[in-house]
PDB file of C-alpha atoms in Angstrom:
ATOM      1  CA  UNK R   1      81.334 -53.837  37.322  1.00 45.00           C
ATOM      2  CA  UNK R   2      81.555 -57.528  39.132  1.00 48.00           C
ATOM      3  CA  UNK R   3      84.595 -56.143  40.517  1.00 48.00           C
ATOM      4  CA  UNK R   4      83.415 -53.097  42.201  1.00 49.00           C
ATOM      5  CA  UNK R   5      80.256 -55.224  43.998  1.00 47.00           C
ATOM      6  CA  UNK R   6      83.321 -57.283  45.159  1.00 47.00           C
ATOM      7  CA  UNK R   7      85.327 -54.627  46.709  1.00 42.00           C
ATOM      8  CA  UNK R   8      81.749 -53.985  48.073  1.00 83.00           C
ATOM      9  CA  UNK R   9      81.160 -57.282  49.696  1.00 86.00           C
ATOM     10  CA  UNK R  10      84.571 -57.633  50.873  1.00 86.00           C
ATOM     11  CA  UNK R  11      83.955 -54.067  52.632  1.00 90.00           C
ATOM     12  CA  UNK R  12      80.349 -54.875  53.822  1.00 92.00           C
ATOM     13  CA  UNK R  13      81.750 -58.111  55.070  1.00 90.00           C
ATOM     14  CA  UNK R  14      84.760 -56.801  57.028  1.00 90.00           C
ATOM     15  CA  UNK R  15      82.057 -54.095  58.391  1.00 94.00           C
ATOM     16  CA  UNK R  16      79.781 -56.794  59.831  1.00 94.00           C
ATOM     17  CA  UNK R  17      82.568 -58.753  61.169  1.00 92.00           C
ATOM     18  CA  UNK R  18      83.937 -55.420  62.979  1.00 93.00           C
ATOM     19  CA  UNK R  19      80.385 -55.266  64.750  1.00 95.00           C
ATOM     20  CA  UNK R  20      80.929 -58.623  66.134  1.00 94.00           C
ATOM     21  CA  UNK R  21      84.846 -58.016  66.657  1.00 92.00           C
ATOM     22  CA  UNK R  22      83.300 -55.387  68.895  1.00 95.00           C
ATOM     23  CA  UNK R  23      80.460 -57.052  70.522  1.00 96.00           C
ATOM     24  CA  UNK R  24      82.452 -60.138  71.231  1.00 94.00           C
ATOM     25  CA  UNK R  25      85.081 -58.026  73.269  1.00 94.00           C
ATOM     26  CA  UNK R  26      82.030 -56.055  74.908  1.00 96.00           C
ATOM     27  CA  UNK R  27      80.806 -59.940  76.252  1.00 95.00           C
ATOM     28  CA  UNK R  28      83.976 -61.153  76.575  1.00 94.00           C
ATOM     29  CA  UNK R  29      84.672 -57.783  79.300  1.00 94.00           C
ATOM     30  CA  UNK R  30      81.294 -58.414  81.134  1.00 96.00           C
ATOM     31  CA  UNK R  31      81.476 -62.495  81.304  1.00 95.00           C
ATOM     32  CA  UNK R  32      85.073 -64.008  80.357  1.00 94.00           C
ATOM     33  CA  UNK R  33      85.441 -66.874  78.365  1.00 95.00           C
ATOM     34  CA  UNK R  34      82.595 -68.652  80.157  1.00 96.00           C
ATOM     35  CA  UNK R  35      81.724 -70.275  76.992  1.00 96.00           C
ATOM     36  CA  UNK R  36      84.779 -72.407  77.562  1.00 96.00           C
ATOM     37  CA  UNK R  37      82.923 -74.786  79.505  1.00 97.00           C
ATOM     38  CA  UNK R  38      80.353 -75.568  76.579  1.00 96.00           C
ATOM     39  CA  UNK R  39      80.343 -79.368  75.496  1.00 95.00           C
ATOM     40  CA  UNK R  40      79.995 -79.344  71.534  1.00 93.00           C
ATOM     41  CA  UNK R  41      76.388 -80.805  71.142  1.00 95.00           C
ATOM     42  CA  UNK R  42      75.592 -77.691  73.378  1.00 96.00           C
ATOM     43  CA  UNK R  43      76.707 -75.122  71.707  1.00 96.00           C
ATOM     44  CA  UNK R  44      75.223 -76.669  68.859  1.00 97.00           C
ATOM     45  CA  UNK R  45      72.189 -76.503  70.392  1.00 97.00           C
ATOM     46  CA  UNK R  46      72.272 -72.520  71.062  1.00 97.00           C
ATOM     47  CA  UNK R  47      73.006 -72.117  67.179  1.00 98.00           C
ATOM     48  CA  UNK R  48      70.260 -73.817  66.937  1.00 98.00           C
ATOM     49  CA  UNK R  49      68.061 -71.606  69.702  1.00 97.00           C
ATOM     50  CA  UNK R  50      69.772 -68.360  67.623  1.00 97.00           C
ATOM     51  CA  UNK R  51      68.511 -69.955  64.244  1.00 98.00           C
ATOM     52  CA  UNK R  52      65.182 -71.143  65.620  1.00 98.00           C
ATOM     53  CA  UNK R  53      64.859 -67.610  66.873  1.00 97.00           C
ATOM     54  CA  UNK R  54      65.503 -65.973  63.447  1.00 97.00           C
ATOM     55  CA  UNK R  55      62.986 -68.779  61.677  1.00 98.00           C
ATOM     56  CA  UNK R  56      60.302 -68.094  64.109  1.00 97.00           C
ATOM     57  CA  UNK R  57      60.223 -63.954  63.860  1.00 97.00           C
ATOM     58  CA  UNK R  58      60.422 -64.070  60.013  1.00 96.00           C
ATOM     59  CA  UNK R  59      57.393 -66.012  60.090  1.00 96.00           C
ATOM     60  CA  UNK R  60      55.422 -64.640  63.109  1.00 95.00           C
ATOM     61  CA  UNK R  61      56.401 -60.723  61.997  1.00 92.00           C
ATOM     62  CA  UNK R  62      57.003 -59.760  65.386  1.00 89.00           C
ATOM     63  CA  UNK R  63      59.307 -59.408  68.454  1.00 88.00           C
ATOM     64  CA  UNK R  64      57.878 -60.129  72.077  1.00 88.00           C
ATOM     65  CA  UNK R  65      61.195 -59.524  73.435  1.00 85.00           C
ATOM     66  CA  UNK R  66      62.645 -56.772  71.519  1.00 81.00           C
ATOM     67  CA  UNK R  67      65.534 -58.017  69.914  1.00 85.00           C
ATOM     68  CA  UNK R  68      65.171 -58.650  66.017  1.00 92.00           C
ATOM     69  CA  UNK R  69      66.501 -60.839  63.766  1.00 97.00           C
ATOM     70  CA  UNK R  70      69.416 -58.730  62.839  1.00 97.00           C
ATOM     71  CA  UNK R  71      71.277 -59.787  66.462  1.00 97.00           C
ATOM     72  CA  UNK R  72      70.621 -63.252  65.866  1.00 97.00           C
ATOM     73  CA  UNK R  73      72.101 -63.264  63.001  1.00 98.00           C
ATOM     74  CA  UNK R  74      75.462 -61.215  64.660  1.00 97.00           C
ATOM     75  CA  UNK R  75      74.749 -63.663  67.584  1.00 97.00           C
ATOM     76  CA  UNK R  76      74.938 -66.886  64.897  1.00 98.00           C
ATOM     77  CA  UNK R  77      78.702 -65.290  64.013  1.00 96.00           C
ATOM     78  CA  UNK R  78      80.444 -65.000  67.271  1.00 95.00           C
ATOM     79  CA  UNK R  79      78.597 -68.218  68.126  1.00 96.00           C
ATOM     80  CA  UNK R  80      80.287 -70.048  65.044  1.00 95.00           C
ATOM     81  CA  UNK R  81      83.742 -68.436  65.627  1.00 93.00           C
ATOM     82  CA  UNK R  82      83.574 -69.482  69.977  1.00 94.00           C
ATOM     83  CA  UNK R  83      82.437 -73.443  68.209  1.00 94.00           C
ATOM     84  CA  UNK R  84      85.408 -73.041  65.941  1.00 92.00           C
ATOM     85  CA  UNK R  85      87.813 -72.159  68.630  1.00 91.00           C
ATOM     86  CA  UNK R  86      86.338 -74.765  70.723  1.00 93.00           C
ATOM     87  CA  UNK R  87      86.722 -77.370  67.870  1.00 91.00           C
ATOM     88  CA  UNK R  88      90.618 -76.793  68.011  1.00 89.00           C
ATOM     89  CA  UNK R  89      91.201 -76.340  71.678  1.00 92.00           C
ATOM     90  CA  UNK R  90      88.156 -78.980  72.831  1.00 93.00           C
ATOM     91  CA  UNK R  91      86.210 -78.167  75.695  1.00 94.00           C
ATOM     92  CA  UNK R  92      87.385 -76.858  78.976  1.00 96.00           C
ATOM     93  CA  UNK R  93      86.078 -77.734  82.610  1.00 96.00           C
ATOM     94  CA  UNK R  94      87.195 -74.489  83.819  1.00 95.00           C
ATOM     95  CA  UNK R  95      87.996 -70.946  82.003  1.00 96.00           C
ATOM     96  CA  UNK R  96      91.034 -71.564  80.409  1.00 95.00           C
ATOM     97  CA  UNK R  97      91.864 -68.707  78.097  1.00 92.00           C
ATOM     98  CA  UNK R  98      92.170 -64.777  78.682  1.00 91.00           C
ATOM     99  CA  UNK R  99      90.007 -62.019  76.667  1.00 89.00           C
ATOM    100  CA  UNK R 100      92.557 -61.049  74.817  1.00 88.00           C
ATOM    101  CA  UNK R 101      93.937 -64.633  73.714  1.00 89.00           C
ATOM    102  CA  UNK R 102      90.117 -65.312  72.717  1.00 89.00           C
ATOM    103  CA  UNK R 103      90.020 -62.034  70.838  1.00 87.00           C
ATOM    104  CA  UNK R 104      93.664 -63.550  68.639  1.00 82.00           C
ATOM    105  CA  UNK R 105      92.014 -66.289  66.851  1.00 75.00           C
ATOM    106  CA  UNK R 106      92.379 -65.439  63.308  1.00 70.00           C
ATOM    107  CA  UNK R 107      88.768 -67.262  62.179  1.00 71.00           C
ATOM    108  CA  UNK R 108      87.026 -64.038  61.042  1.00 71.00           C
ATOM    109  CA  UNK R 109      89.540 -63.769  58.420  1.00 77.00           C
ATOM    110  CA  UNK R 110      89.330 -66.989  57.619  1.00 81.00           C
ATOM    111  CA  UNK R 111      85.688 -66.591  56.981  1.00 79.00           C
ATOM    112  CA  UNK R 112      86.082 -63.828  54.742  1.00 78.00           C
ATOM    113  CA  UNK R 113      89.132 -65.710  52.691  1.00 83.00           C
ATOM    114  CA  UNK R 114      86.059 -68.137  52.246  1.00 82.00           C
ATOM    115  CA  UNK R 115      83.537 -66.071  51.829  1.00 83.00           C
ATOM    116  CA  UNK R 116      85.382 -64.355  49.483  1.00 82.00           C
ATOM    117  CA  UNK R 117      86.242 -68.249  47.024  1.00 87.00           C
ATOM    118  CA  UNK R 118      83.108 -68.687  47.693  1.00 86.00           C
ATOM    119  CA  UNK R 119      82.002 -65.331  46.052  1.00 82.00           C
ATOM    120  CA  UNK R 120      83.928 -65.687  43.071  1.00 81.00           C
ATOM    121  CA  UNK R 121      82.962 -68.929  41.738  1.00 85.00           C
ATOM    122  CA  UNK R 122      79.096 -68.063  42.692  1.00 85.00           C
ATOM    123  CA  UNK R 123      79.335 -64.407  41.084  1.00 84.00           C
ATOM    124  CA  UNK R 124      77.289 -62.968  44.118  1.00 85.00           C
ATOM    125  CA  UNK R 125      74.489 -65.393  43.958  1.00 90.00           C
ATOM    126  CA  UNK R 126      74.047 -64.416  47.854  1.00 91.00           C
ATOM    127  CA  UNK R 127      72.407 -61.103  46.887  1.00 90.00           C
ATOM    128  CA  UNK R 128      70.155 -62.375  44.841  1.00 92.00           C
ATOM    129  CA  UNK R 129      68.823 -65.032  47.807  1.00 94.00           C
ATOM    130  CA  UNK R 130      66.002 -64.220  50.345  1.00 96.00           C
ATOM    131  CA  UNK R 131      67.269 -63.406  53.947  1.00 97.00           C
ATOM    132  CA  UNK R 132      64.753 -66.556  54.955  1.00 97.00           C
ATOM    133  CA  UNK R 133      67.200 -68.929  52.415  1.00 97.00           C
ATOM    134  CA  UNK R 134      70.079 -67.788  54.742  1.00 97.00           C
ATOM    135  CA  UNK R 135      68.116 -69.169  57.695  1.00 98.00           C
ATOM    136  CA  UNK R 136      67.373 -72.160  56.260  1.00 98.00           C
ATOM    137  CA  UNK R 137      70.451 -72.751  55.446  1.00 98.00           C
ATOM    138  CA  UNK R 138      71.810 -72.311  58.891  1.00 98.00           C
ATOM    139  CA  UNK R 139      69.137 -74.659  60.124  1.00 98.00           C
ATOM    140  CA  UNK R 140      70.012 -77.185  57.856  1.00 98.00           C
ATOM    141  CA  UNK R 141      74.197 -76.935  58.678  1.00 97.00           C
ATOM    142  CA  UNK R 142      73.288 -77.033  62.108  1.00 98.00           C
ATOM    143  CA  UNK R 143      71.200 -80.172  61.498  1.00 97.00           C
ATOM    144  CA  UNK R 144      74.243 -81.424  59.926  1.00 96.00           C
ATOM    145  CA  UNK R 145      76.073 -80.667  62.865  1.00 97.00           C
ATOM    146  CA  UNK R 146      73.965 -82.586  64.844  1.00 97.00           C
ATOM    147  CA  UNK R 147      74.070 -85.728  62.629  1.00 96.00           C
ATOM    148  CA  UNK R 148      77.999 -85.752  62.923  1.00 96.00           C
ATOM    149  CA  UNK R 149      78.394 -84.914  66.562  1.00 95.00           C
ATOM    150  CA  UNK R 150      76.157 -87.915  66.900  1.00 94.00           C
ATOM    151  CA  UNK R 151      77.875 -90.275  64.876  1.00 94.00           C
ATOM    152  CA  UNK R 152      81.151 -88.895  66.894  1.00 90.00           C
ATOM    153  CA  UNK R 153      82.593 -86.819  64.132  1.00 88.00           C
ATOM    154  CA  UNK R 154      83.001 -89.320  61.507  1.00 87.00           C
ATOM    155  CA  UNK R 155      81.982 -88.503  57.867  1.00 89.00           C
ATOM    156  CA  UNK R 156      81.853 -91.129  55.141  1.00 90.00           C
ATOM    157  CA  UNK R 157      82.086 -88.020  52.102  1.00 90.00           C
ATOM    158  CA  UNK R 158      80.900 -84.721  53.830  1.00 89.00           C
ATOM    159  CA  UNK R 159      82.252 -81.758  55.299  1.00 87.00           C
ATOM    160  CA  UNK R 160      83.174 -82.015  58.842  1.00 92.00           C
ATOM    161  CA  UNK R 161      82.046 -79.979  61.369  1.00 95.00           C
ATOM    162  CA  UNK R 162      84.568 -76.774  60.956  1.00 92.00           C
ATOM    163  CA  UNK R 163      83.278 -76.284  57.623  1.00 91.00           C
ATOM    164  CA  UNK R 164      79.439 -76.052  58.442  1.00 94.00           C
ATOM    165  CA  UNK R 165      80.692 -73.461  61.061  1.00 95.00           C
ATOM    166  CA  UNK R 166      82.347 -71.534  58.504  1.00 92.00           C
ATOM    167  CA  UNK R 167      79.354 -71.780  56.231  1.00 94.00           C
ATOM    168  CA  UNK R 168      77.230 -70.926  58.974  1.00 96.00           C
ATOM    169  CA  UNK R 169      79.336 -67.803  60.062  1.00 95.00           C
ATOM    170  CA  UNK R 170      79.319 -66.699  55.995  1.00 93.00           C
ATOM    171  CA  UNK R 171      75.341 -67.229  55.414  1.00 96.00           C
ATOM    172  CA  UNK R 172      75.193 -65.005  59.312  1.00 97.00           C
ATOM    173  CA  UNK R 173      77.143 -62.335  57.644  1.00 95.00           C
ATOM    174  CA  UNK R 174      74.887 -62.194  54.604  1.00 95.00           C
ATOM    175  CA  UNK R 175      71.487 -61.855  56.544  1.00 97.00           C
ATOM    176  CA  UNK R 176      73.572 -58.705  58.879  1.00 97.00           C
ATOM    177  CA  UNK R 177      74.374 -57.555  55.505  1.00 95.00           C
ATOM    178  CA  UNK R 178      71.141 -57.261  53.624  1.00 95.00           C
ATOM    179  CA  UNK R 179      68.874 -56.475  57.056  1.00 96.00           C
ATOM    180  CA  UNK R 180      71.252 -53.553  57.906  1.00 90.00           C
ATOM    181  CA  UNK R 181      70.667 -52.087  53.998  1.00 79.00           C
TER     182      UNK R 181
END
């Protein structure tokens, strides 16, 4: 049986990561690689807007704007894979990389080669967790983020940066997941 809701999550995951594949080509064709320009602690910053977002309607109930917390959470994936290319090309003062050379990065698969370690040793703990956990724990890798951009990247025993993206990108996936059930 735990290998069948494996196949499952494997498929769900590759699904949700299609619907940002897709979305992140859509933005890429309408804007470019304008996010090129984005200093770290500023992109930071609009995971953190996307997260804030997501913690706000969950406990409000409601939508003013329209959009609900399932975009966010896509939003919080393409945002972590554009800091993760960022992280290994640096920031640009000008756009500096074509659509198509954005769309080659291989970091979604790298996610789900994570996700899927991950997955194993935790025996799909994520399904039993509330979609609000997820959020808080995007809040609180983000937070992290923060703490090492500010003390210039340098960790003493922690993570670095790339891997609260990652972690970020997987807990993202798992909210898309359960909210489009």
């Amino acid at each position: 049986m735990a290998k069948q809701i494996e196949a499952s999550t494997d498929q769900e995951f590759e699904q949700v990561m299609a619907e940002c594949r897709s979305l992140f080509t859509k933005k890429l064709a309408d804007y470019g690689a304008s996010w090129r320009l984005l200093r770290p602690a500023s992109l930071t910053d609009q995971l953190l807007i996307k997260a804030k977002r997501i913690r706000s309607l969950e406990i409000k109930g409601q939508s003013l704007v329209g959009e609900g917390i399932r975009p966010e959470f896509i939003a919080l994936i393409n945002y972590g894979i554009v800091g993760l290319i960022q992280l290994d090309r640096g920031f640009a003062d000008h756009v500096d990389i074509s659509a198509d050379d954005a769309l080659l990065a291989d970091l979604p698969d790298e996610a789900l080669q994570l996700m899927l370690r991950k997955n194993h040793d935790y025996d799909e703990a994520w399904r039993l967790m509330r979609v609000s956990s997820y959020t808080d724990f995007i809040l609180t890798k983000i937070e992290r983020v923060k703490e090492i951009e500010d003390n210039r990247g340098c960790t003493i025993v922690s993570e670095g940066i790339a891997s609260n993206y990652m972690d970020i990108i997987n807990y993202a996936v798992f909210g898309a997941i359960k909210l489009a059930q």
